[in-house]
Short mmCIF file of C-alpha atoms in Angstrom, two decimals:
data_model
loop_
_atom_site.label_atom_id
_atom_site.label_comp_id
_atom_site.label_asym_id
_atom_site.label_seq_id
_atom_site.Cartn_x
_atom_site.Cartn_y
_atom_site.Cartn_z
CA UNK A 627 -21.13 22.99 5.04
CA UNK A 628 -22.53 21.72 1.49
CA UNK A 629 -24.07 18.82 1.65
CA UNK A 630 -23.46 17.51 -1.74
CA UNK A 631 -19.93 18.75 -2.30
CA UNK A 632 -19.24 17.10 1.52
CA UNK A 633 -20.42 13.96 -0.49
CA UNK A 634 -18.55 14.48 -4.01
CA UNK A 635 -15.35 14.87 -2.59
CA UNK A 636 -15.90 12.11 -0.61
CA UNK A 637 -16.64 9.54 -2.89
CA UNK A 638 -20.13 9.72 -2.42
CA UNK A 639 -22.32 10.65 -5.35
CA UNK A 640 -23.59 8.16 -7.86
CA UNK A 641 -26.70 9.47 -9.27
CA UNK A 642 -28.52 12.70 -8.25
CA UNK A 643 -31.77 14.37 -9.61
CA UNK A 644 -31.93 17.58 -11.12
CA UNK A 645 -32.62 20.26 -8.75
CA UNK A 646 -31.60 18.38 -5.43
CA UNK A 647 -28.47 20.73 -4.77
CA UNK A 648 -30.45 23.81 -5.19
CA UNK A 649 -32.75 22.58 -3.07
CA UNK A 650 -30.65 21.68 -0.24
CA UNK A 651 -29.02 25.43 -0.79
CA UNK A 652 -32.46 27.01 -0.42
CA UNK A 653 -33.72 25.45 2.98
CA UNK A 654 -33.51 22.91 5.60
CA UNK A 655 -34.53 19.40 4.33
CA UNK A 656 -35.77 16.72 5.25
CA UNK A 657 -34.46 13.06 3.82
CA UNK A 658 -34.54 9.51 4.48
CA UNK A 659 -32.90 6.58 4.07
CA UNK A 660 -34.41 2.98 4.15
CA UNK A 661 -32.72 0.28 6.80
CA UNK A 662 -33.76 -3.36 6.50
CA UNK A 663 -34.64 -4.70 9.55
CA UNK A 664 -34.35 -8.64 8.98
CA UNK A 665 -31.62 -8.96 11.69
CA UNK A 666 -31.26 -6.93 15.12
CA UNK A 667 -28.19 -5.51 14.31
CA UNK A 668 -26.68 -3.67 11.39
CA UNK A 669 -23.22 -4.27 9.40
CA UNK A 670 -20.92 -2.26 7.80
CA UNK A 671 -22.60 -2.86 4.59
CA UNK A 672 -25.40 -0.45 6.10
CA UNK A 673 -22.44 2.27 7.41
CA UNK A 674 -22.31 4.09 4.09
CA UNK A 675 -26.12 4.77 4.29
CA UNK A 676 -25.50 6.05 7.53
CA UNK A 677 -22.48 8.06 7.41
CA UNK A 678 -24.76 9.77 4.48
CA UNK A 679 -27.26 10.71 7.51
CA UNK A 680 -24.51 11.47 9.52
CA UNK A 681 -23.01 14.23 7.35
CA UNK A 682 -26.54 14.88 6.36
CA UNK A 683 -27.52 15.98 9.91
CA UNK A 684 -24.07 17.85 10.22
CA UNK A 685 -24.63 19.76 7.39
CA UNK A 686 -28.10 21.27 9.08
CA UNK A 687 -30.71 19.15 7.50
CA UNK A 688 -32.99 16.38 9.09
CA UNK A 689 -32.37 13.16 8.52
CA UNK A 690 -35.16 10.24 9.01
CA UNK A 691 -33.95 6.67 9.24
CA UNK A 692 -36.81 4.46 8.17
CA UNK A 693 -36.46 0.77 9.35
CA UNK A 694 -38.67 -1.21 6.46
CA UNK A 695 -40.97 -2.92 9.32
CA UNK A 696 -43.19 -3.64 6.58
CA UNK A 697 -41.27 -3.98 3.17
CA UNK A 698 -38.85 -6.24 5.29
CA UNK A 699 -41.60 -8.61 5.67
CA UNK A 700 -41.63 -8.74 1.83
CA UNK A 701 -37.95 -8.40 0.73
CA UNK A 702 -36.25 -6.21 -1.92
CA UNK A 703 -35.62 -7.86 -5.50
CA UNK A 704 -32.79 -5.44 -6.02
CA UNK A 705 -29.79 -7.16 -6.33
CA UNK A 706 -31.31 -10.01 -4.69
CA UNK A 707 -31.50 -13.46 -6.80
CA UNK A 708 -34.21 -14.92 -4.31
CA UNK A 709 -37.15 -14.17 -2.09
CA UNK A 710 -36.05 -13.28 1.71
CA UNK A 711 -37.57 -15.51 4.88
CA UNK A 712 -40.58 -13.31 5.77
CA UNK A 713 -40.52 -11.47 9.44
CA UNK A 714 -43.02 -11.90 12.51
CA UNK A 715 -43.95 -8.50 13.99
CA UNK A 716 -42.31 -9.29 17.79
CA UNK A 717 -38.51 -9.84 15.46
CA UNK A 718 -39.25 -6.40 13.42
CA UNK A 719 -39.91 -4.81 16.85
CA UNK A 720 -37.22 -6.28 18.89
CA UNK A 721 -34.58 -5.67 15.69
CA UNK A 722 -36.44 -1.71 14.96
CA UNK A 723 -35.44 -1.10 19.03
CA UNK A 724 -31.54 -2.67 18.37
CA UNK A 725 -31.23 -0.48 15.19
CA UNK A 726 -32.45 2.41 16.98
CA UNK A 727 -29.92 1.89 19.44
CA UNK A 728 -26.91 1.59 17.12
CA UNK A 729 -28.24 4.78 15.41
CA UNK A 730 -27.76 7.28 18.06
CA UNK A 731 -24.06 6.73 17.85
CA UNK A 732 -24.21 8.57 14.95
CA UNK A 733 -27.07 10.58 14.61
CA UNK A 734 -28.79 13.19 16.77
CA UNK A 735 -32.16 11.83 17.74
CA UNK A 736 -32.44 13.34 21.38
CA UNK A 737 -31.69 17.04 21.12
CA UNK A 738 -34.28 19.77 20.84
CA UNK A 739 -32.27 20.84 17.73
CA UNK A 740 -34.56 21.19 14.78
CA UNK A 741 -32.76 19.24 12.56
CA UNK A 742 -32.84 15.93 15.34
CA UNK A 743 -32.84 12.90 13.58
CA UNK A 744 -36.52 10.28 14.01
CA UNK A 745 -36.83 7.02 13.10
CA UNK A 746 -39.94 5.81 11.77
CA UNK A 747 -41.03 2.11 10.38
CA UNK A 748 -43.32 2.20 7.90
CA UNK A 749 -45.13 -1.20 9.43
CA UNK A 750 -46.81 1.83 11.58
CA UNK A 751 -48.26 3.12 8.25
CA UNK A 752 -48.99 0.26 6.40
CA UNK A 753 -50.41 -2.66 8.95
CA UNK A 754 -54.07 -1.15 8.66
CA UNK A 755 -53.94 -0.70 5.16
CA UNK A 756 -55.89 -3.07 3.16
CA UNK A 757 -55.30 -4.35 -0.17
CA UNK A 758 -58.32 -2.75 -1.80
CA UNK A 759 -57.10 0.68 -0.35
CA UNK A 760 -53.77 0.31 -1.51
CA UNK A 761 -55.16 -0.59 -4.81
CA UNK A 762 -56.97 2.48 -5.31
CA UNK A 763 -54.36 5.19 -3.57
CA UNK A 764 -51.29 3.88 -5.44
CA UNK A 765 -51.82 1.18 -7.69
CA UNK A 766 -53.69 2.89 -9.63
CA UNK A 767 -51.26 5.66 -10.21
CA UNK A 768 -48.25 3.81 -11.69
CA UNK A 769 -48.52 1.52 -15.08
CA UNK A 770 -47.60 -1.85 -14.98
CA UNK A 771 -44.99 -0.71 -18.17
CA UNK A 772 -43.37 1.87 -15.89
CA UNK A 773 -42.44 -0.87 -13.52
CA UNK A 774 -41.88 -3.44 -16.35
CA UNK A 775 -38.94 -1.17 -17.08
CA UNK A 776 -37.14 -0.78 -14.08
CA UNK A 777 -33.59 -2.45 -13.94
CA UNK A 778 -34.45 -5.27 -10.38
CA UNK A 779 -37.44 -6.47 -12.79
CA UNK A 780 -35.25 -7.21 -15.71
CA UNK A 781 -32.98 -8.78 -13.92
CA UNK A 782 -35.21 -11.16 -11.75
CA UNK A 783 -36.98 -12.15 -15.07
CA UNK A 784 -34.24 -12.35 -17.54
CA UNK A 785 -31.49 -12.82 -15.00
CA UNK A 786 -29.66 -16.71 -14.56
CA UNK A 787 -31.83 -17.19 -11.44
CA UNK A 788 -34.86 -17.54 -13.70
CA UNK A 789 -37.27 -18.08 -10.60
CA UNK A 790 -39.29 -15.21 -11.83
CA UNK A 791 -40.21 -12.80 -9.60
CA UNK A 792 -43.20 -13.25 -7.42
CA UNK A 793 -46.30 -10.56 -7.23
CA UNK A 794 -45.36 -10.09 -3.80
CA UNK A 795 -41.73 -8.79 -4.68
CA UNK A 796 -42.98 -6.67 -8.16
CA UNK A 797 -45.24 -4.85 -5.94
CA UNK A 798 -41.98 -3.72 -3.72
CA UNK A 799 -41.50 -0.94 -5.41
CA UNK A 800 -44.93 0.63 -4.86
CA UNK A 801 -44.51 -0.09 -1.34
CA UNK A 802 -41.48 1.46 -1.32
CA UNK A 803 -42.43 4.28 -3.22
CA UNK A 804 -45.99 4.61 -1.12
CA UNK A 805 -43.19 5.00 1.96
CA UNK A 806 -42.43 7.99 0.30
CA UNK A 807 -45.23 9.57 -0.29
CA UNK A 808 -46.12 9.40 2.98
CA UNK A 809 -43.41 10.85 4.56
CA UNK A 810 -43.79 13.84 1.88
CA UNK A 811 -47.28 14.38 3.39
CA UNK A 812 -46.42 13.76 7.17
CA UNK A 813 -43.42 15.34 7.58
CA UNK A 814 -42.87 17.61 4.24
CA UNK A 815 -40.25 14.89 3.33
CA UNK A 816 -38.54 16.14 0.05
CA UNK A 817 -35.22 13.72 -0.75
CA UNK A 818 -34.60 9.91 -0.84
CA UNK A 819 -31.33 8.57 -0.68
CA UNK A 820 -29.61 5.13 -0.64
CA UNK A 821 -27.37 3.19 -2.31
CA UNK A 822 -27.42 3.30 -6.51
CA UNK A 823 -29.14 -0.44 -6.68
CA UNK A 824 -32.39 1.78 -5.09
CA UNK A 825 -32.69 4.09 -7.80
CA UNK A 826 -35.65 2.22 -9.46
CA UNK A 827 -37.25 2.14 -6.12
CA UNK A 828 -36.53 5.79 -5.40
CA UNK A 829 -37.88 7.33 -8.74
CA UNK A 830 -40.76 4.94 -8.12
CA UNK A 831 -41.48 7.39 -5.41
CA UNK A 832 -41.01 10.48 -6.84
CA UNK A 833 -42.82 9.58 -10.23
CA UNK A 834 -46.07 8.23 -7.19
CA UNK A 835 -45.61 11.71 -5.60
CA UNK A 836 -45.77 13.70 -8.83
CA UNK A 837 -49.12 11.57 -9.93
CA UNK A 838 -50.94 11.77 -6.68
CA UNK A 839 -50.30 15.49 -5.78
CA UNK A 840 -48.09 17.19 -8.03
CA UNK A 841 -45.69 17.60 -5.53
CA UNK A 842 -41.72 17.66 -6.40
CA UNK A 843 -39.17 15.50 -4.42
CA UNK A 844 -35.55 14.24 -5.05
CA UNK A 845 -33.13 11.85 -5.04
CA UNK A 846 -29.72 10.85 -4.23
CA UNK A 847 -27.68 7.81 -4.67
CA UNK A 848 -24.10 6.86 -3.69
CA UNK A 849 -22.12 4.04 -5.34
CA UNK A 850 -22.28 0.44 -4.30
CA UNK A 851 -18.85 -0.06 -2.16
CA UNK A 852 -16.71 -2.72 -3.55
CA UNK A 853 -12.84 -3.93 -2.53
CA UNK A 854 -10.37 -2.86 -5.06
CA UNK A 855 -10.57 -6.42 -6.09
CA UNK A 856 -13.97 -5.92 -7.31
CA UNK A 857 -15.48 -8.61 -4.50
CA UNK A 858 -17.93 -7.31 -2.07
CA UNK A 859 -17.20 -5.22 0.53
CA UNK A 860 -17.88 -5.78 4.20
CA UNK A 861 -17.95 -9.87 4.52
CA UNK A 862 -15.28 -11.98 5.57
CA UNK A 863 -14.62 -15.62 5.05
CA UNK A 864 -17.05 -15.61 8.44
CA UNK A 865 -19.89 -13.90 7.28
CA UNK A 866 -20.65 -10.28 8.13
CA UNK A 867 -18.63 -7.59 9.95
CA UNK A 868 -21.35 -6.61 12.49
CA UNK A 869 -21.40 -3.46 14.61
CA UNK A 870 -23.19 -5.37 17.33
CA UNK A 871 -19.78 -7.03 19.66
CA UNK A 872 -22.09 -10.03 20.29
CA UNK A 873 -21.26 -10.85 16.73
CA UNK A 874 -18.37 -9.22 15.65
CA UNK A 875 -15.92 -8.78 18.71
CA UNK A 876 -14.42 -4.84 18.61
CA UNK A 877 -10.65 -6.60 18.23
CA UNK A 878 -11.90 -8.72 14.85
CA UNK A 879 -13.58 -5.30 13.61
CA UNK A 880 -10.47 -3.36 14.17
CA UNK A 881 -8.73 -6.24 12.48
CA UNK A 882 -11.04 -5.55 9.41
CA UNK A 883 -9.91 -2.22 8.63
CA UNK A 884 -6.76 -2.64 9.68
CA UNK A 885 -6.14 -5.15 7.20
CA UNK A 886 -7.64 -3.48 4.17
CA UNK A 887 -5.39 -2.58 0.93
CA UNK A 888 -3.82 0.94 0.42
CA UNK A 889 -6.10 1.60 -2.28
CA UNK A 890 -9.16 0.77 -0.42
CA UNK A 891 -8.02 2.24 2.33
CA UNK A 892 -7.84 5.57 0.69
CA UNK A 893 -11.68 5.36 -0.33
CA UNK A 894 -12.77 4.19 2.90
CA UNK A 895 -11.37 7.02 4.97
CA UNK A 896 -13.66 9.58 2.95
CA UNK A 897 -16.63 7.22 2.86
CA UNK A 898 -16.36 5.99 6.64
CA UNK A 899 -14.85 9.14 9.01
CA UNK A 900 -15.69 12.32 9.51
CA UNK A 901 -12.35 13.77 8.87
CA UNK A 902 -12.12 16.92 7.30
CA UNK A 903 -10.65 16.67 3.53
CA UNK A 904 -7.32 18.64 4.52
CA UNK A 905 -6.58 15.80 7.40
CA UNK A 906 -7.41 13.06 4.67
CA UNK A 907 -5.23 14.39 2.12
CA UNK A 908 -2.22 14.56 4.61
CA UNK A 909 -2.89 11.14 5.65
CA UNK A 910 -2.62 9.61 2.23
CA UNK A 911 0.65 11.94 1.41
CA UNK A 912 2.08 10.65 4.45
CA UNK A 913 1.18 6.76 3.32
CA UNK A 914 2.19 7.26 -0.11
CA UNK A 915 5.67 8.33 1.08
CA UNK A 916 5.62 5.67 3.82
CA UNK A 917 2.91 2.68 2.91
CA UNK A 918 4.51 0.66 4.80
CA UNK A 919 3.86 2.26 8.23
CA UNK A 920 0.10 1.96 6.92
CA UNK A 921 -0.70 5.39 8.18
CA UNK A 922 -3.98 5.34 6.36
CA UNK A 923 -5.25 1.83 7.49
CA UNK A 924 -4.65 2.69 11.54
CA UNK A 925 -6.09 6.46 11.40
CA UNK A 926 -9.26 4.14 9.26
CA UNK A 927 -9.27 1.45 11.78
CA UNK A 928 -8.96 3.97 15.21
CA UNK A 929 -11.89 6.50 13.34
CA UNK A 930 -14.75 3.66 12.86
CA UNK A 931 -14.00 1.44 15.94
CA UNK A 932 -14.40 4.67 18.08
CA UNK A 933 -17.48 5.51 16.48
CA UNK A 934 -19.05 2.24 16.42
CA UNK A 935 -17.62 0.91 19.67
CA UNK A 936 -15.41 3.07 21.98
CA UNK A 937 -12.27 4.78 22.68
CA UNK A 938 -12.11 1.82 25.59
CA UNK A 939 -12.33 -1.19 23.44
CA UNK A 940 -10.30 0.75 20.29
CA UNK A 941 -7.59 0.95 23.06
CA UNK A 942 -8.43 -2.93 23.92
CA UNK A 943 -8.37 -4.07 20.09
CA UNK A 944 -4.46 -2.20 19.67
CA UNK A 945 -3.10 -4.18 22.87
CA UNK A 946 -4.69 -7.12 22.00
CA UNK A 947 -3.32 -6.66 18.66
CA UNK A 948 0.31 -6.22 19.89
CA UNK A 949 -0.19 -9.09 21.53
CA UNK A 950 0.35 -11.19 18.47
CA UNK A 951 2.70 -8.60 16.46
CA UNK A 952 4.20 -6.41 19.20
CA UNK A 953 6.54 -7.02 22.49
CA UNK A 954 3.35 -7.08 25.11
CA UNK A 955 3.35 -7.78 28.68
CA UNK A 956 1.86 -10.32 30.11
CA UNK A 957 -0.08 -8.07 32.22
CA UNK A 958 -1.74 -6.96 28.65
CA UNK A 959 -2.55 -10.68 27.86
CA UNK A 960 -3.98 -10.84 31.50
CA UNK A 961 -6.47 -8.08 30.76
CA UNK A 962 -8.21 -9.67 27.60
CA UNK A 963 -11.80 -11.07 27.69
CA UNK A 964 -12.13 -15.02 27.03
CA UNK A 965 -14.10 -13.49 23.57
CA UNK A 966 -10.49 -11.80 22.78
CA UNK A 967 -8.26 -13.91 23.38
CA UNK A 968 -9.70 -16.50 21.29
CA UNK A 969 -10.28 -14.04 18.36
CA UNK A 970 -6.37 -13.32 18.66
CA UNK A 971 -4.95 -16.63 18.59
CA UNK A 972 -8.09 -17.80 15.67
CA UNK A 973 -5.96 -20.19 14.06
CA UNK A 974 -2.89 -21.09 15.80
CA UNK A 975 -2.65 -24.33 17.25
CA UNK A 976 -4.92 -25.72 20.41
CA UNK A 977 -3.78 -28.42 22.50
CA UNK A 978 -6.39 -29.83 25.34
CA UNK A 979 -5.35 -31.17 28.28
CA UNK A 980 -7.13 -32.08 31.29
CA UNK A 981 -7.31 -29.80 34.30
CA UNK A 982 -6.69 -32.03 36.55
CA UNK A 983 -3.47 -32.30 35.18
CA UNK A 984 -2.60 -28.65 35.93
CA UNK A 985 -4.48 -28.47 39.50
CA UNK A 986 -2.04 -31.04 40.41
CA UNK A 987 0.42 -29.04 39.35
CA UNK A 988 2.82 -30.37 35.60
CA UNK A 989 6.17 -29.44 34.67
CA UNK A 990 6.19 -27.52 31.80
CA UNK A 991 8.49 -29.60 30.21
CA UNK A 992 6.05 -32.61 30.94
CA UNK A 993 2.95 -30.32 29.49
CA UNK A 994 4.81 -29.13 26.46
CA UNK A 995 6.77 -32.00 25.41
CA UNK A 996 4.78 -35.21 26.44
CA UNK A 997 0.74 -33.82 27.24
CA UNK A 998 1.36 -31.80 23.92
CA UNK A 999 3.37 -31.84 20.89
CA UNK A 1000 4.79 -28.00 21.17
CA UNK A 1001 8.14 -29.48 21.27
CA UNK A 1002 9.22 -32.88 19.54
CA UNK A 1003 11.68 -34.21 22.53
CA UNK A 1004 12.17 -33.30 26.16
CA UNK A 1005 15.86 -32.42 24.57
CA UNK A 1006 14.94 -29.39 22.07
CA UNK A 1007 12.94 -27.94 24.95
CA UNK A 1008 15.72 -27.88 27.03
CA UNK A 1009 17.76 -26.35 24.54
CA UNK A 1010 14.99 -23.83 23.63
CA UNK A 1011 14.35 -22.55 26.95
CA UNK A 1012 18.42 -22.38 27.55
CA UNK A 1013 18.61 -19.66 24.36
CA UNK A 1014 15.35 -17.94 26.04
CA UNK A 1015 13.19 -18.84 23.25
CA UNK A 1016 9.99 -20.12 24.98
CA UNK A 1017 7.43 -18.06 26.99
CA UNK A 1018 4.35 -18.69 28.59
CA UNK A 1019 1.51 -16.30 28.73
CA UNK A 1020 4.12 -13.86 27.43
CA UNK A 1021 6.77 -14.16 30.45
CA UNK A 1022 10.09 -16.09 29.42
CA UNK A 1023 10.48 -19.80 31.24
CA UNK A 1024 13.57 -19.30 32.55
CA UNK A 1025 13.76 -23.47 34.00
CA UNK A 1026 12.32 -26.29 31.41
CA UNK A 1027 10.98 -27.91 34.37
CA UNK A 1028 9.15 -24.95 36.23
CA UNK A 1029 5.64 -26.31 37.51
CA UNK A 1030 2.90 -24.98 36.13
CA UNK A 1031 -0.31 -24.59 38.35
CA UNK A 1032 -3.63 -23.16 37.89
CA UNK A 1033 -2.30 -19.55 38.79
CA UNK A 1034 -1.06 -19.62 35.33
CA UNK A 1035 -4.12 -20.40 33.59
CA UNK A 1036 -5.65 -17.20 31.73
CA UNK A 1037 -9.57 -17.23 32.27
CA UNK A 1038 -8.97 -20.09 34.62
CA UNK A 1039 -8.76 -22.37 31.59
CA UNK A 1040 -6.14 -20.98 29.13
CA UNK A 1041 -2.09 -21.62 28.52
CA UNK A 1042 -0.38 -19.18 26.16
CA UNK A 1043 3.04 -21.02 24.96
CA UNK A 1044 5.35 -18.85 22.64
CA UNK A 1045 7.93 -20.54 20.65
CA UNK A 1046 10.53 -18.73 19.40
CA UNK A 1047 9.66 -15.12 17.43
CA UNK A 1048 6.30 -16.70 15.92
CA UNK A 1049 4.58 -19.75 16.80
CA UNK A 1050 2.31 -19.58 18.79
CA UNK A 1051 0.23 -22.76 21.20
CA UNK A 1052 -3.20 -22.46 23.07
CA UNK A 1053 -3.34 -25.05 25.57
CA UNK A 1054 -6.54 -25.57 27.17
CA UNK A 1055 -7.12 -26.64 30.44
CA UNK A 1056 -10.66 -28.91 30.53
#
């Protein structure tokens, strides 16, 4: 496979430096890609850098994920309107391991292949280095001017922020760059590649390279992803989509990409699966004839949950899901975690009641009429359950007066009440 027409056809190519595809044609590289390590998990705002690894790897190269031990102590001024909190070493090494972990879901780091991925952390290189040193190897070799002109400066110094930009942050991009370097000397390191706001930082490198040895390296960028909509891509009105479940449950990240538009959903299968072009194309032929089957969203949504969780909890997030929208049993609705049944039924009404009430066992007309206000009078319930148009935890009530008991409860503490086709109740028993 070619690496760079895997990418172009993908979506993936922003910027790219002369000579970098005739390079990869000619041998078996070896790139990197930058991860920040301020928290111990990555979202799917990192996935795109990864995915590049991923076909990177597959395409017979070697890919090196560097988690920024040290520059994530400092903080990137790209894109970035303020300074980041600053790191302790135990958090960089307890988030580096985490990373790590999430990694090797998609990349190759245990084989005896030669192309089998490493991750390094610069910290390792640059915690002994003093500021004198650093003075002399690099800063020596790049003019303020050069960095003066790169496109994060400008906009930290004339951007609305107006803070300025600290020496601490201008010097980022000799770090960076230094990062570089040192790979190109330690492990014959020859291409950069990240997202297009690192291109300052990446040339950085190359020019640092060029100055200290003569040496010739490349770079690659791919486009920043954005929603159709032009917002940002990957946050929710909750914050970010995590790939750790602690965070993000595997239900509310198949609910992400489930939910995306048909035109984003189109980009995203190319930028975020593995599937070959032919499949793709199919896949959006099919949705274009169909969209609203939303072929393209559940291939999207089944693809990344897989990869970044499991077949098991992909299978959990589409039950749980027809839960809500579909005719499940209640022997689905049994099955989910306390975690996923509250991510289902986020939003719909909660009712508390006590649990002594239930241990002492409560007609349901009692619970749902008088304890709660699912139903305005004893009267409608009565009609309600007559038609068959009230269930609980998914089963219908066939008597408005059947006692309820803690066998019912789901998790011991939990009432599902279903009222008519689509409102749903959470009672909870405290």
């Amino acid at each position: 496979m070619n690496f760079v027409e895997e990418l172009r056809w993908r979506g993936m190519v922003h910027t790219m430096m002369p000579g970098t595809e005739e390079l990869l044609e000619k041998e078996m590289v070896t790139a990197y890609v930058g991860i920040d390590p301020t928290a111990d998990s990555l979202h799917i705002g990192h996935l795109v850098s990864v995915m590049i690894l991923k076909h990177f790897q597959r395409c017979g190269h070697k890919p090196l994920a560097l988690v920024g031990g040290a520059t994530g102590m400092i903080g990137d001024p790209s894109g970035k309107s303020q300074e980041r909190n600053l790191l302790n070493e135990e958090t960089l090494r307890h988030n580096q391991e985490c990373i790590k972990k999430q990694l090797s879901k998609f990349l190759d780091f245990e084989s005896d292949a030669p192309n089998r991925a490493e991750l390094v952390n610069n910290y390792d290189w640059m915690k002994d280095f003093t500021f004198l040193d650093f003075a002399r190897t690099v800063g020596k070799h790049i003019t303020v001017n050069y960095m003066m002109a790169k496109d994060s400066v400008q906009k930290r110094l004339n951007g609305e922020a107006r803070d300025g930009l600290s020496f601490t942050e201008f010097t980022y991009q000799l770090l960076q760059g230094y990062d570089f370097l040192h790979l190109y000397e330690t492990k014959n390191c020859k291409l950069q590649m990240g997202g297009s706001d690192q291109w300052g930082n990446i040339t950085t490198g190359a020019e640092l390279i060029r100055r200290t040895n003569g040496g010739e390296v490349f770079a690659l960028t791919c486009p920043l992803i954005t929603k159709a909509d032009g917002t940002k891509f990957g946050k929710t009105e909750s914050g970010n989509v995590w790939l750790d479940p602690r965070y993000t449950s595997p239900y509310k990240f198949y609910q992400f990409w489930l939910n995306v538009s048909d035109e984003d959903a189109e980009r995203y299968i190319k930028i975020f699966t593995s599937l070959t072009k032919e499949e793709i194309d199919a896949l959006i032929a099919e949705q274009r004839e169909a969209p609203h089957l939303r072929t393209l969203q559940k291939r999207l949504a089944k693809e990344v949950t897989i990869m970044v969780h499991s077949e098991e909890d992909y299978n959990a997030a589409v039950e749980a899901s027809n839960i809500l929208f579909g005719n499940a049993t209640s022997e689905a609705l049994k099955k989910l975690d306390e975690d996923t049944l509250l991510s289902v039924f986020e939003g719909v009404p909660q009712f508390e009641v006590a649990k002594t009430d239930i241990e002492a066992g409560i007609k349901a007309v009692d619970l749902f009429a008088e304890k709660t206000n699912i139903f305005p009078s004893k009267g409608e319930m009565r009609k309600m359950v007559q038609g068959g148009g009230v269930s609980l935890n998914k089963e219908k009530l066939t008597a408005f007066d059947q006692m309820i008991t803690t066998a019912d409860l789901l998790d011991e503490k939990y009432l599902l009440v279903q009222r008519g086709k689509k409102n749903y109740y959470l009672i909870i028993a405290k």
